[in-house]
mmCIF file of C-alpha atoms in Angstrom:
data_model
loop_
_atom_site.group_PDB
_atom_site.id
_atom_site.type_symbol
_atom_site.label_atom_id
_atom_site.label_comp_id
_atom_site.label_asym_id
_atom_site.label_seq_id
_atom_site.Cartn_x
_atom_site.Cartn_y
_atom_site.Cartn_z
ATOM 1 C CA VAL A 1 -13.801 -23.474 28.076
ATOM 2 C CA LEU A 2 -10.576 -23.967 26.084
ATOM 3 C CA ASP A 3 -12.046 -27.015 24.335
ATOM 4 C CA ALA A 4 -15.140 -24.995 23.456
ATOM 5 C CA ALA A 5 -12.970 -22.108 22.265
ATOM 6 C CA LEU A 6 -11.016 -24.419 19.956
ATOM 7 C CA ILE A 7 -14.250 -25.819 18.507
ATOM 8 C CA VAL A 8 -15.615 -22.334 17.826
ATOM 9 C CA LEU A 9 -12.290 -21.243 16.295
ATOM 10 C CA THR A 10 -12.130 -24.343 14.112
ATOM 11 C CA SER A 11 -15.673 -23.942 12.805
ATOM 12 C CA LYS A 12 -15.798 -20.137 12.474
ATOM 13 C CA GLY A 13 -12.224 -18.856 12.201
ATOM 14 C CA PHE A 14 -10.802 -16.050 14.338
ATOM 15 C CA GLU A 15 -12.706 -13.187 12.638
ATOM 16 C CA ALA A 16 -16.103 -14.599 13.664
ATOM 17 C CA PHE A 17 -14.919 -15.977 17.027
ATOM 18 C CA THR A 18 -17.002 -14.612 19.930
ATOM 19 C CA VAL A 19 -16.740 -15.065 23.681
ATOM 20 C CA SER A 20 -20.537 -15.399 23.917
ATOM 21 C CA GLU A 21 -20.552 -18.450 21.649
ATOM 22 C CA VAL A 22 -17.744 -20.055 23.647
ATOM 23 C CA ALA A 23 -19.604 -19.320 26.918
ATOM 24 C CA GLU A 24 -22.799 -20.874 25.597
ATOM 25 C CA ARG A 25 -21.010 -23.976 24.330
ATOM 26 C CA ALA A 26 -19.038 -24.423 27.559
ATOM 27 C CA GLY A 27 -22.087 -23.744 29.760
ATOM 28 C CA VAL A 28 -20.472 -20.892 31.693
ATOM 29 C CA HIS A 29 -21.145 -17.187 32.029
ATOM 30 C CA GLU A 30 -19.458 -14.793 29.616
ATOM 31 C CA THR A 31 -18.328 -12.707 32.581
ATOM 32 C CA SER A 32 -16.420 -15.702 34.027
ATOM 33 C CA ILE A 33 -14.496 -16.003 30.772
ATOM 34 C CA TYR A 34 -13.647 -12.300 30.719
ATOM 35 C CA ARG A 35 -12.589 -12.473 34.394
ATOM 36 C CA ARG A 36 -10.198 -15.353 33.682
ATOM 37 C CA TRP A 37 -8.888 -14.473 30.185
ATOM 38 C CA GLY A 38 -9.414 -10.720 29.928
ATOM 39 C CA THR A 39 -9.980 -10.523 26.191
ATOM 40 C CA ARG A 40 -11.373 -12.503 23.272
ATOM 41 C CA THR A 41 -7.829 -12.560 21.836
ATOM 42 C CA SER A 42 -6.271 -14.046 25.009
ATOM 43 C CA LEU A 43 -8.893 -16.763 25.086
ATOM 44 C CA ALA A 44 -8.347 -17.659 21.421
ATOM 45 C CA LEU A 45 -4.587 -17.672 21.904
ATOM 46 C CA GLU A 46 -4.605 -19.903 24.948
ATOM 47 C CA ALA A 47 -6.907 -22.376 23.188
ATOM 48 C CA CYS A 48 -4.573 -22.473 20.177
ATOM 49 C CA LEU A 49 -1.373 -22.732 22.165
ATOM 50 C CA ARG A 50 -2.673 -25.535 24.361
ATOM 51 C CA PHE A 51 -3.742 -27.423 21.258
ATOM 52 C CA ALA A 52 -0.384 -26.845 19.538
ATOM 53 C CA ASP A 53 1.510 -28.145 22.579
ATOM 54 C CA GLU A 54 -0.529 -31.344 22.528
ATOM 55 C CA ALA A 55 -0.336 -31.745 18.748
ATOM 56 C CA LEU A 56 3.424 -31.192 18.600
ATOM 57 C CA PRO A 57 5.087 -33.415 21.214
ATOM 58 C CA ILE A 58 8.903 -33.315 21.243
ATOM 59 C CA PRO A 59 9.999 -36.749 19.996
ATOM 60 C CA ASP A 60 12.744 -38.874 21.553
ATOM 61 C CA THR A 61 13.301 -41.759 19.138
ATOM 62 C CA GLY A 62 17.015 -42.303 19.747
ATOM 63 C CA SER A 63 18.355 -40.606 16.609
ATOM 64 C CA LEU A 64 18.330 -36.984 15.475
ATOM 65 C CA ARG A 65 17.245 -37.858 11.939
ATOM 66 C CA SER A 66 14.184 -39.769 13.089
ATOM 67 C CA ASP A 67 13.381 -37.181 15.794
ATOM 68 C CA LEU A 68 13.354 -34.527 13.060
ATOM 69 C CA ILE A 69 11.237 -36.691 10.752
ATOM 70 C CA GLU A 70 8.707 -37.265 13.564
ATOM 71 C CA LEU A 71 8.553 -33.611 14.547
ATOM 72 C CA LEU A 72 8.181 -32.402 10.954
ATOM 73 C CA LYS A 73 5.461 -35.011 10.396
ATOM 74 C CA SER A 74 3.517 -33.617 13.390
ATOM 75 C CA VAL A 75 3.896 -30.064 12.081
ATOM 76 C CA THR A 76 2.664 -31.140 8.617
ATOM 77 C CA GLN A 77 -0.338 -32.924 10.111
ATOM 78 C CA LEU A 78 -1.147 -29.953 12.324
ATOM 79 C CA LEU A 79 -0.979 -27.478 9.443
ATOM 80 C CA LYS A 80 -3.270 -29.674 7.344
ATOM 81 C CA SER A 81 -5.881 -30.219 10.081
ATOM 82 C CA PRO A 82 -8.963 -28.011 10.610
ATOM 83 C CA GLN A 83 -7.558 -27.077 14.034
ATOM 84 C CA GLY A 84 -4.284 -26.125 12.369
ATOM 85 C CA GLN A 85 -6.214 -23.938 9.949
ATOM 86 C CA ALA A 86 -7.882 -22.308 12.961
ATOM 87 C CA LEU A 87 -4.432 -21.686 14.422
ATOM 88 C CA LEU A 88 -3.433 -20.080 11.142
ATOM 89 C CA SER A 89 -6.497 -17.828 11.173
ATOM 90 C CA VAL A 90 -5.453 -16.594 14.618
ATOM 91 C CA SER A 91 -1.784 -16.301 13.625
ATOM 92 C CA MET A 92 -2.590 -14.303 10.511
ATOM 93 C CA SER A 93 -4.278 -11.624 12.603
ATOM 94 C CA ILE A 94 -2.426 -8.316 12.842
ATOM 95 C CA ASP A 95 -3.788 -7.796 16.379
ATOM 96 C CA PRO A 96 -0.801 -6.430 18.380
ATOM 97 C CA GLU A 97 -1.589 -8.739 21.320
ATOM 98 C CA ILE A 98 -1.244 -11.721 18.979
ATOM 99 C CA ILE A 99 2.010 -10.433 17.516
ATOM 100 C CA THR A 100 3.513 -10.113 21.024
ATOM 101 C CA VAL A 101 2.339 -13.520 22.190
ATOM 102 C CA ARG A 102 3.455 -15.118 18.964
ATOM 103 C CA LYS A 103 7.068 -14.060 19.571
ATOM 104 C CA THR A 104 6.964 -15.461 23.113
ATOM 105 C CA TYR A 105 5.293 -18.636 21.897
ATOM 106 C CA TRP A 106 7.906 -19.357 19.247
ATOM 107 C CA LYS A 107 10.788 -18.758 21.639
ATOM 108 C CA ALA A 108 9.217 -21.284 24.006
ATOM 109 C CA ARG A 109 8.630 -23.818 21.187
ATOM 110 C CA PHE A 110 12.224 -23.586 19.985
ATOM 111 C CA ALA A 111 13.487 -23.907 23.569
ATOM 112 C CA LEU A 112 11.433 -27.120 23.955
ATOM 113 C CA ALA A 113 12.730 -28.518 20.662
ATOM 114 C CA SER A 114 16.336 -27.768 21.618
ATOM 115 C CA LYS A 115 16.193 -30.944 23.783
ATOM 116 C CA ILE A 116 16.313 -32.925 20.535
ATOM 117 C CA PHE A 117 19.649 -31.341 19.681
ATOM 118 C CA GLU A 118 21.058 -31.602 23.211
ATOM 119 C CA ARG A 119 20.379 -35.346 23.165
ATOM 120 C CA ALA A 120 21.873 -35.587 19.658
ATOM 121 C CA SER A 121 25.043 -33.783 20.807
ATOM 122 C CA THR A 122 25.387 -36.220 23.721
ATOM 123 C CA ARG A 123 25.133 -39.098 21.227
ATOM 124 C CA GLY A 124 27.766 -37.405 19.017
ATOM 125 C CA GLU A 125 25.257 -36.870 16.192
ATOM 126 C CA PHE A 126 25.277 -33.087 16.168
ATOM 127 C CA PRO A 127 28.146 -30.614 16.788
ATOM 128 C CA ALA A 128 27.777 -29.129 20.293
ATOM 129 C CA GLY A 129 28.436 -25.586 19.022
ATOM 130 C CA ALA A 130 26.005 -25.689 16.081
ATOM 131 C CA SER A 131 22.580 -24.052 16.177
ATOM 132 C CA GLY A 132 19.780 -26.608 16.283
ATOM 133 C CA ASP A 133 17.312 -23.715 16.224
ATOM 134 C CA GLU A 134 18.548 -22.677 12.792
ATOM 135 C CA LEU A 135 18.439 -26.189 11.383
ATOM 136 C CA LEU A 136 14.906 -26.644 12.723
ATOM 137 C CA GLU A 137 13.758 -23.253 11.476
ATOM 138 C CA ALA A 138 15.133 -24.005 7.997
ATOM 139 C CA LEU A 139 13.185 -27.278 8.000
ATOM 140 C CA ILE A 140 9.821 -26.100 9.280
ATOM 141 C CA ALA A 141 9.760 -22.765 7.419
ATOM 142 C CA PRO A 142 8.832 -24.317 4.029
ATOM 143 C CA LEU A 143 5.789 -25.998 5.611
ATOM 144 C CA TYR A 144 4.505 -22.659 6.886
ATOM 145 C CA PHE A 145 5.550 -20.945 3.656
ATOM 146 C CA ARG A 146 3.369 -23.370 1.689
ATOM 147 C CA SER A 147 0.460 -23.013 4.132
ATOM 148 C CA PHE A 148 0.607 -19.226 4.440
ATOM 149 C CA VAL A 149 2.153 -17.862 1.294
ATOM 150 C CA THR A 150 2.154 -20.056 -1.793
ATOM 151 C CA ILE A 151 -0.846 -22.243 -0.797
ATOM 152 C CA ALA A 152 1.015 -25.245 -2.214
ATOM 153 C CA PRO A 153 0.378 -28.849 -1.076
ATOM 154 C CA LEU A 154 2.432 -29.792 1.986
ATOM 155 C CA GLU A 155 2.595 -33.444 0.936
ATOM 156 C CA ASP A 156 4.642 -32.498 -2.161
ATOM 157 C CA TRP A 157 7.395 -30.932 -0.085
ATOM 158 C CA PRO A 158 10.438 -33.277 0.235
ATOM 159 C CA THR A 159 10.853 -32.982 4.009
ATOM 160 C CA SER A 160 13.050 -36.079 4.471
ATOM 161 C CA GLU A 161 15.251 -35.108 1.538
ATOM 162 C CA MET A 162 15.725 -31.627 3.048
ATOM 163 C CA ILE A 163 16.525 -33.156 6.444
ATOM 164 C CA ASP A 164 19.233 -35.269 4.786
ATOM 165 C CA ARG A 165 20.605 -32.387 2.712
ATOM 166 C CA LEU A 166 20.848 -29.984 5.655
ATOM 167 C CA PHE A 167 21.813 -32.558 8.246
ATOM 168 C CA ALA A 168 24.745 -33.722 6.074
ATOM 169 C CA SER A 169 26.188 -30.195 6.186
ATOM 170 C CA TYR A 170 26.267 -30.277 10.006
ATOM 171 C CA LYS A 171 28.133 -33.569 10.123
ATOM 172 C CA ALA A 172 30.966 -32.290 7.943
ATOM 173 C CA VAL B 1 -3.288 4.340 -10.967
ATOM 174 C CA LEU B 2 -1.047 1.423 -9.937
ATOM 175 C CA ASP B 3 1.472 3.812 -8.358
ATOM 176 C CA ALA B 4 -1.368 5.484 -6.454
ATOM 177 C CA ALA B 5 -2.723 2.092 -5.410
ATOM 178 C CA LEU B 6 0.683 1.066 -4.027
ATOM 179 C CA ILE B 7 0.950 4.319 -2.076
ATOM 180 C CA VAL B 8 -2.502 3.833 -0.551
ATOM 181 C CA LEU B 9 -1.729 0.185 0.262
ATOM 182 C CA THR B 10 1.586 1.123 1.842
ATOM 183 C CA SER B 11 0.108 3.850 4.027
ATOM 184 C CA LYS B 12 -3.198 2.195 4.953
ATOM 185 C CA GLY B 13 -2.800 -1.584 4.528
ATOM 186 C CA PHE B 14 -5.212 -3.770 2.572
ATOM 187 C CA GLU B 15 -8.075 -3.635 5.100
ATOM 188 C CA ALA B 16 -8.484 0.128 4.741
ATOM 189 C CA PHE B 17 -7.606 0.235 1.020
ATOM 190 C CA THR B 18 -10.385 1.891 -1.042
ATOM 191 C CA VAL B 19 -10.799 2.452 -4.775
ATOM 192 C CA SER B 20 -12.119 5.970 -4.120
ATOM 193 C CA GLU B 21 -8.897 7.015 -2.400
ATOM 194 C CA VAL B 22 -6.813 5.569 -5.251
ATOM 195 C CA ALA B 23 -9.017 7.372 -7.813
ATOM 196 C CA GLU B 24 -8.634 10.683 -6.001
ATOM 197 C CA ARG B 25 -4.865 10.331 -5.694
ATOM 198 C CA ALA B 26 -4.456 9.281 -9.351
ATOM 199 C CA GLY B 27 -6.842 12.001 -10.595
ATOM 200 C CA VAL B 28 -9.147 9.572 -12.417
ATOM 201 C CA HIS B 29 -12.771 8.559 -12.009
ATOM 202 C CA GLU B 30 -13.589 5.628 -9.750
ATOM 203 C CA THR B 31 -15.690 4.139 -12.555
ATOM 204 C CA SER B 32 -12.634 4.038 -14.861
ATOM 205 C CA ILE B 33 -10.786 1.974 -12.259
ATOM 206 C CA TYR B 34 -13.689 -0.440 -11.856
ATOM 207 C CA ARG B 35 -13.996 -0.723 -15.665
ATOM 208 C CA ARG B 36 -10.320 -1.648 -15.995
ATOM 209 C CA TRP B 37 -9.695 -3.721 -12.835
ATOM 210 C CA GLY B 38 -13.148 -4.999 -11.905
ATOM 211 C CA THR B 39 -12.638 -5.162 -8.133
ATOM 212 C CA ARG B 40 -10.751 -3.497 -5.306
ATOM 213 C CA THR B 41 -8.904 -6.802 -4.820
ATOM 214 C CA SER B 42 -7.737 -7.009 -8.454
ATOM 215 C CA LEU B 43 -6.436 -3.471 -8.313
ATOM 216 C CA ALA B 44 -4.531 -4.110 -5.060
ATOM 217 C CA LEU B 45 -3.106 -7.333 -6.459
ATOM 218 C CA GLU B 46 -1.884 -5.838 -9.701
ATOM 219 C CA ALA B 47 -0.235 -2.971 -7.821
ATOM 220 C CA CYS B 48 1.550 -5.448 -5.539
ATOM 221 C CA LEU B 49 2.598 -7.832 -8.272
ATOM 222 C CA ARG B 50 3.997 -5.076 -10.468
ATOM 223 C CA PHE B 51 5.965 -3.755 -7.528
ATOM 224 C CA ALA B 52 7.254 -7.238 -6.621
ATOM 225 C CA ASP B 53 8.433 -7.835 -10.198
ATOM 226 C CA GLU B 54 10.427 -4.598 -10.124
ATOM 227 C CA ALA B 55 11.770 -5.172 -6.609
ATOM 228 C CA LEU B 56 12.871 -8.751 -7.316
ATOM 229 C CA PRO B 57 14.850 -8.808 -10.564
ATOM 230 C CA ILE B 58 16.317 -12.189 -11.526
ATOM 231 C CA PRO B 59 20.087 -11.790 -11.119
ATOM 232 C CA ASP B 60 22.695 -12.989 -13.624
ATOM 233 C CA THR B 61 26.045 -12.538 -11.894
ATOM 234 C CA GLY B 62 27.900 -15.453 -13.478
ATOM 235 C CA SER B 63 27.744 -17.883 -10.526
ATOM 236 C CA LEU B 64 24.829 -19.686 -8.884
ATOM 237 C CA ARG B 65 26.036 -18.873 -5.387
ATOM 238 C CA SER B 66 26.161 -15.142 -6.016
ATOM 239 C CA ASP B 67 22.883 -15.209 -8.004
ATOM 240 C CA LEU B 68 21.226 -16.806 -4.965
ATOM 241 C CA ILE B 69 22.835 -14.329 -2.573
ATOM 242 C CA GLU B 70 21.594 -11.402 -4.721
ATOM 243 C CA LEU B 71 18.093 -12.776 -5.059
ATOM 244 C CA LEU B 72 17.759 -13.548 -1.355
ATOM 245 C CA LYS B 73 19.078 -10.074 -0.540
ATOM 246 C CA SER B 74 16.316 -8.540 -2.710
ATOM 247 C CA VAL B 75 13.672 -10.690 -1.015
ATOM 248 C CA THR B 76 14.962 -9.654 2.436
ATOM 249 C CA GLN B 77 14.931 -5.965 1.470
ATOM 250 C CA LEU B 78 11.441 -6.267 0.005
ATOM 251 C CA LEU B 79 10.053 -7.983 3.110
ATOM 252 C CA LYS B 80 11.553 -5.288 5.340
ATOM 253 C CA SER B 81 10.285 -2.323 3.264
ATOM 254 C CA PRO B 82 6.955 -0.530 3.868
ATOM 255 C CA GLN B 83 5.877 -1.668 0.383
ATOM 256 C CA GLY B 84 6.786 -5.228 1.305
ATOM 257 C CA GLN B 85 4.674 -4.905 4.446
ATOM 258 C CA ALA B 86 1.808 -3.706 2.216
ATOM 259 C CA LEU B 87 2.324 -6.801 0.060
ATOM 260 C CA LEU B 88 2.144 -8.905 3.202
ATOM 261 C CA SER B 89 -1.109 -7.228 4.273
ATOM 262 C CA VAL B 90 -2.613 -8.183 0.899
ATOM 263 C CA SER B 91 -1.108 -11.686 0.997
ATOM 264 C CA MET B 92 -2.424 -12.363 4.473
ATOM 265 C CA SER B 93 -5.986 -11.776 3.309
ATOM 266 C CA ILE B 94 -8.204 -14.847 3.119
ATOM 267 C CA ASP B 95 -10.101 -13.327 0.161
ATOM 268 C CA PRO B 96 -10.575 -16.263 -2.297
ATOM 269 C CA GLU B 97 -9.575 -14.086 -5.260
ATOM 270 C CA ILE B 98 -6.253 -13.395 -3.559
ATOM 271 C CA ILE B 99 -5.682 -17.060 -2.769
ATOM 272 C CA THR B 100 -6.216 -17.991 -6.443
ATOM 273 C CA VAL B 101 -3.994 -15.232 -7.796
ATOM 274 C CA ARG B 102 -1.342 -15.996 -5.228
ATOM 275 C CA LYS B 103 -0.927 -19.550 -6.531
ATOM 276 C CA THR B 104 -0.606 -18.275 -10.108
ATOM 277 C CA TYR B 105 1.795 -15.558 -9.016
ATOM 278 C CA TRP B 106 4.146 -17.937 -7.229
ATOM 279 C CA LYS B 107 4.221 -20.374 -10.138
ATOM 280 C CA ALA B 108 5.199 -17.485 -12.405
ATOM 281 C CA ARG B 109 7.874 -16.258 -9.957
ATOM 282 C CA PHE B 110 9.436 -19.710 -9.647
ATOM 283 C CA ALA B 111 9.366 -20.114 -13.448
ATOM 284 C CA LEU B 112 11.249 -16.799 -13.794
ATOM 285 C CA ALA B 113 13.812 -17.817 -11.173
ATOM 286 C CA SER B 114 14.399 -21.165 -12.880
ATOM 287 C CA LYS B 115 16.596 -19.275 -15.388
ATOM 288 C CA ILE B 116 19.188 -18.983 -12.617
ATOM 289 C CA PHE B 117 19.369 -22.761 -12.386
ATOM 290 C CA GLU B 118 19.323 -23.329 -16.158
ATOM 291 C CA ARG B 119 22.334 -21.051 -16.504
ATOM 292 C CA ALA B 120 24.024 -22.780 -13.559
ATOM 293 C CA SER B 121 23.459 -26.203 -15.164
ATOM 294 C CA THR B 122 25.012 -24.945 -18.420
ATOM 295 C CA ARG B 123 28.057 -23.822 -16.425
ATOM 296 C CA GLY B 124 28.195 -27.234 -14.703
ATOM 297 C CA GLU B 125 27.395 -25.728 -11.295
ATOM 298 C CA PHE B 126 24.082 -27.462 -10.666
ATOM 299 C CA PRO B 127 22.924 -30.995 -11.595
ATOM 300 C CA ALA B 128 20.609 -30.787 -14.640
ATOM 301 C CA GLY B 129 18.092 -33.182 -13.049
ATOM 302 C CA ALA B 130 17.895 -31.454 -9.629
ATOM 303 C CA SER B 131 15.036 -29.180 -8.627
ATOM 304 C CA GLY B 132 16.107 -25.553 -8.440
ATOM 305 C CA ASP B 133 12.575 -24.696 -7.319
ATOM 306 C CA GLU B 134 13.008 -26.790 -4.190
ATOM 307 C CA LEU B 135 16.393 -25.307 -3.341
ATOM 308 C CA LEU B 136 15.015 -21.798 -3.835
ATOM 309 C CA GLU B 137 11.884 -22.523 -1.824
ATOM 310 C CA ALA B 138 13.977 -23.925 1.039
ATOM 311 C CA LEU B 139 16.053 -20.720 1.023
ATOM 312 C CA ILE B 140 13.307 -18.096 0.815
ATOM 313 C CA ALA B 141 10.814 -19.858 3.112
ATOM 314 C CA PRO B 142 12.637 -18.861 6.349
ATOM 315 C CA LEU B 143 12.475 -15.177 5.324
ATOM 316 C CA TYR B 144 8.700 -15.369 4.935
ATOM 317 C CA PHE B 145 8.434 -17.558 8.035
ATOM 318 C CA ARG B 146 10.154 -14.839 10.084
ATOM 319 C CA SER B 147 8.039 -12.072 8.513
ATOM 320 C CA PHE B 148 4.708 -13.872 8.775
ATOM 321 C CA VAL B 149 4.913 -16.335 11.592
ATOM 322 C CA THR B 150 7.592 -15.824 14.212
ATOM 323 C CA ILE B 151 8.056 -12.034 13.679
ATOM 324 C CA ALA B 152 11.807 -12.520 14.118
ATOM 325 C CA PRO B 153 14.426 -10.166 12.629
ATOM 326 C CA LEU B 154 15.335 -11.078 9.048
ATOM 327 C CA GLU B 155 18.870 -9.733 9.442
ATOM 328 C CA ASP B 156 19.643 -12.413 12.057
ATOM 329 C CA TRP B 157 18.888 -15.236 9.617
ATOM 330 C CA PRO B 158 22.101 -16.793 8.209
ATOM 331 C CA THR B 159 21.072 -16.714 4.542
ATOM 332 C CA SER B 160 24.582 -17.156 3.071
ATOM 333 C CA GLU B 161 25.359 -19.986 5.475
ATOM 334 C CA MET B 162 22.137 -21.752 4.463
ATOM 335 C CA ILE B 163 22.951 -21.243 0.773
ATOM 336 C CA ASP B 164 26.326 -22.906 1.362
ATOM 337 C CA ARG B 165 24.882 -25.740 3.444
ATOM 338 C CA LEU B 166 22.151 -26.592 0.953
ATOM 339 C CA PHE B 167 24.149 -25.874 -2.169
ATOM 340 C CA ALA B 168 26.898 -28.264 -0.991
ATOM 341 C CA SER B 169 24.366 -31.100 -0.914
ATOM 342 C CA TYR B 170 23.533 -30.538 -4.599
ATOM 343 C CA LYS B 171 27.162 -30.654 -5.653
ATOM 344 C CA ALA B 172 27.714 -34.056 -4.066
#
């Protein structure tokens, strides 16, 4: 059902996303979907979040710089993919249920990514008291900014340069 | 008419924005608005862009650091205001006309802001060959990211700290 939901979202966007189309594609009854997920929005969200978790694994390459490069590369690829665009179409909704879940989702994502910084602190690469969340947010924000706001090409953004510029300030 | 359009956008959002309501509030005929602006979208856009230009003056305080602090403060205030939320509701639209104008708008905004960096280069505060656009984009992106994506409080974002961290890397 979640696979089918992602396919429908990717091809139609969130506006035109219907439970009946997902049910037909997955070969189940609409009522089963409503029983399990409650609403069209919940179904769309779970499909997106499951996909995002798979598309954005937390890297463990042995150095903070290369962990950040890997993670930012996954985010860039996700935002450029049709599935990523589907995620955006859900995210851009002003549906209150989505706004609530989005907050929870991002807290969970940042908590997952904090492992990168814990490992880096253990290796002496990152000050134990510094906020990895803030560094990560500063690095991923321009990718979303370009996707959502300025509609500028992600591949022109100097991600590695920004990692080096910001990272240097945490080593000082 | 543009004042009336901004009021309607601010109270209703872009979805519910109608030319007839703007016409009534401004005391003009709907046909005059269509003759001048062509579409509902064009009218909404011009109202937003005029407001953004007024709300985001390009500072000239005598130092790059304080110019950046001023500019980022204006962006934060704009994003938190009801008018800023109206701007967001227009920006979040997937209307192709909005996507096209948005690209043009951001190029123009960055061109305006580049004066800050030209003046800073003249004062020897910023390397002449470095990209002020990129520094500025890295600094404002988290504010939009919080407004659009994570729905996190803007006042918790360490703007001045990020200015200092990034700015230091350009002085090296």
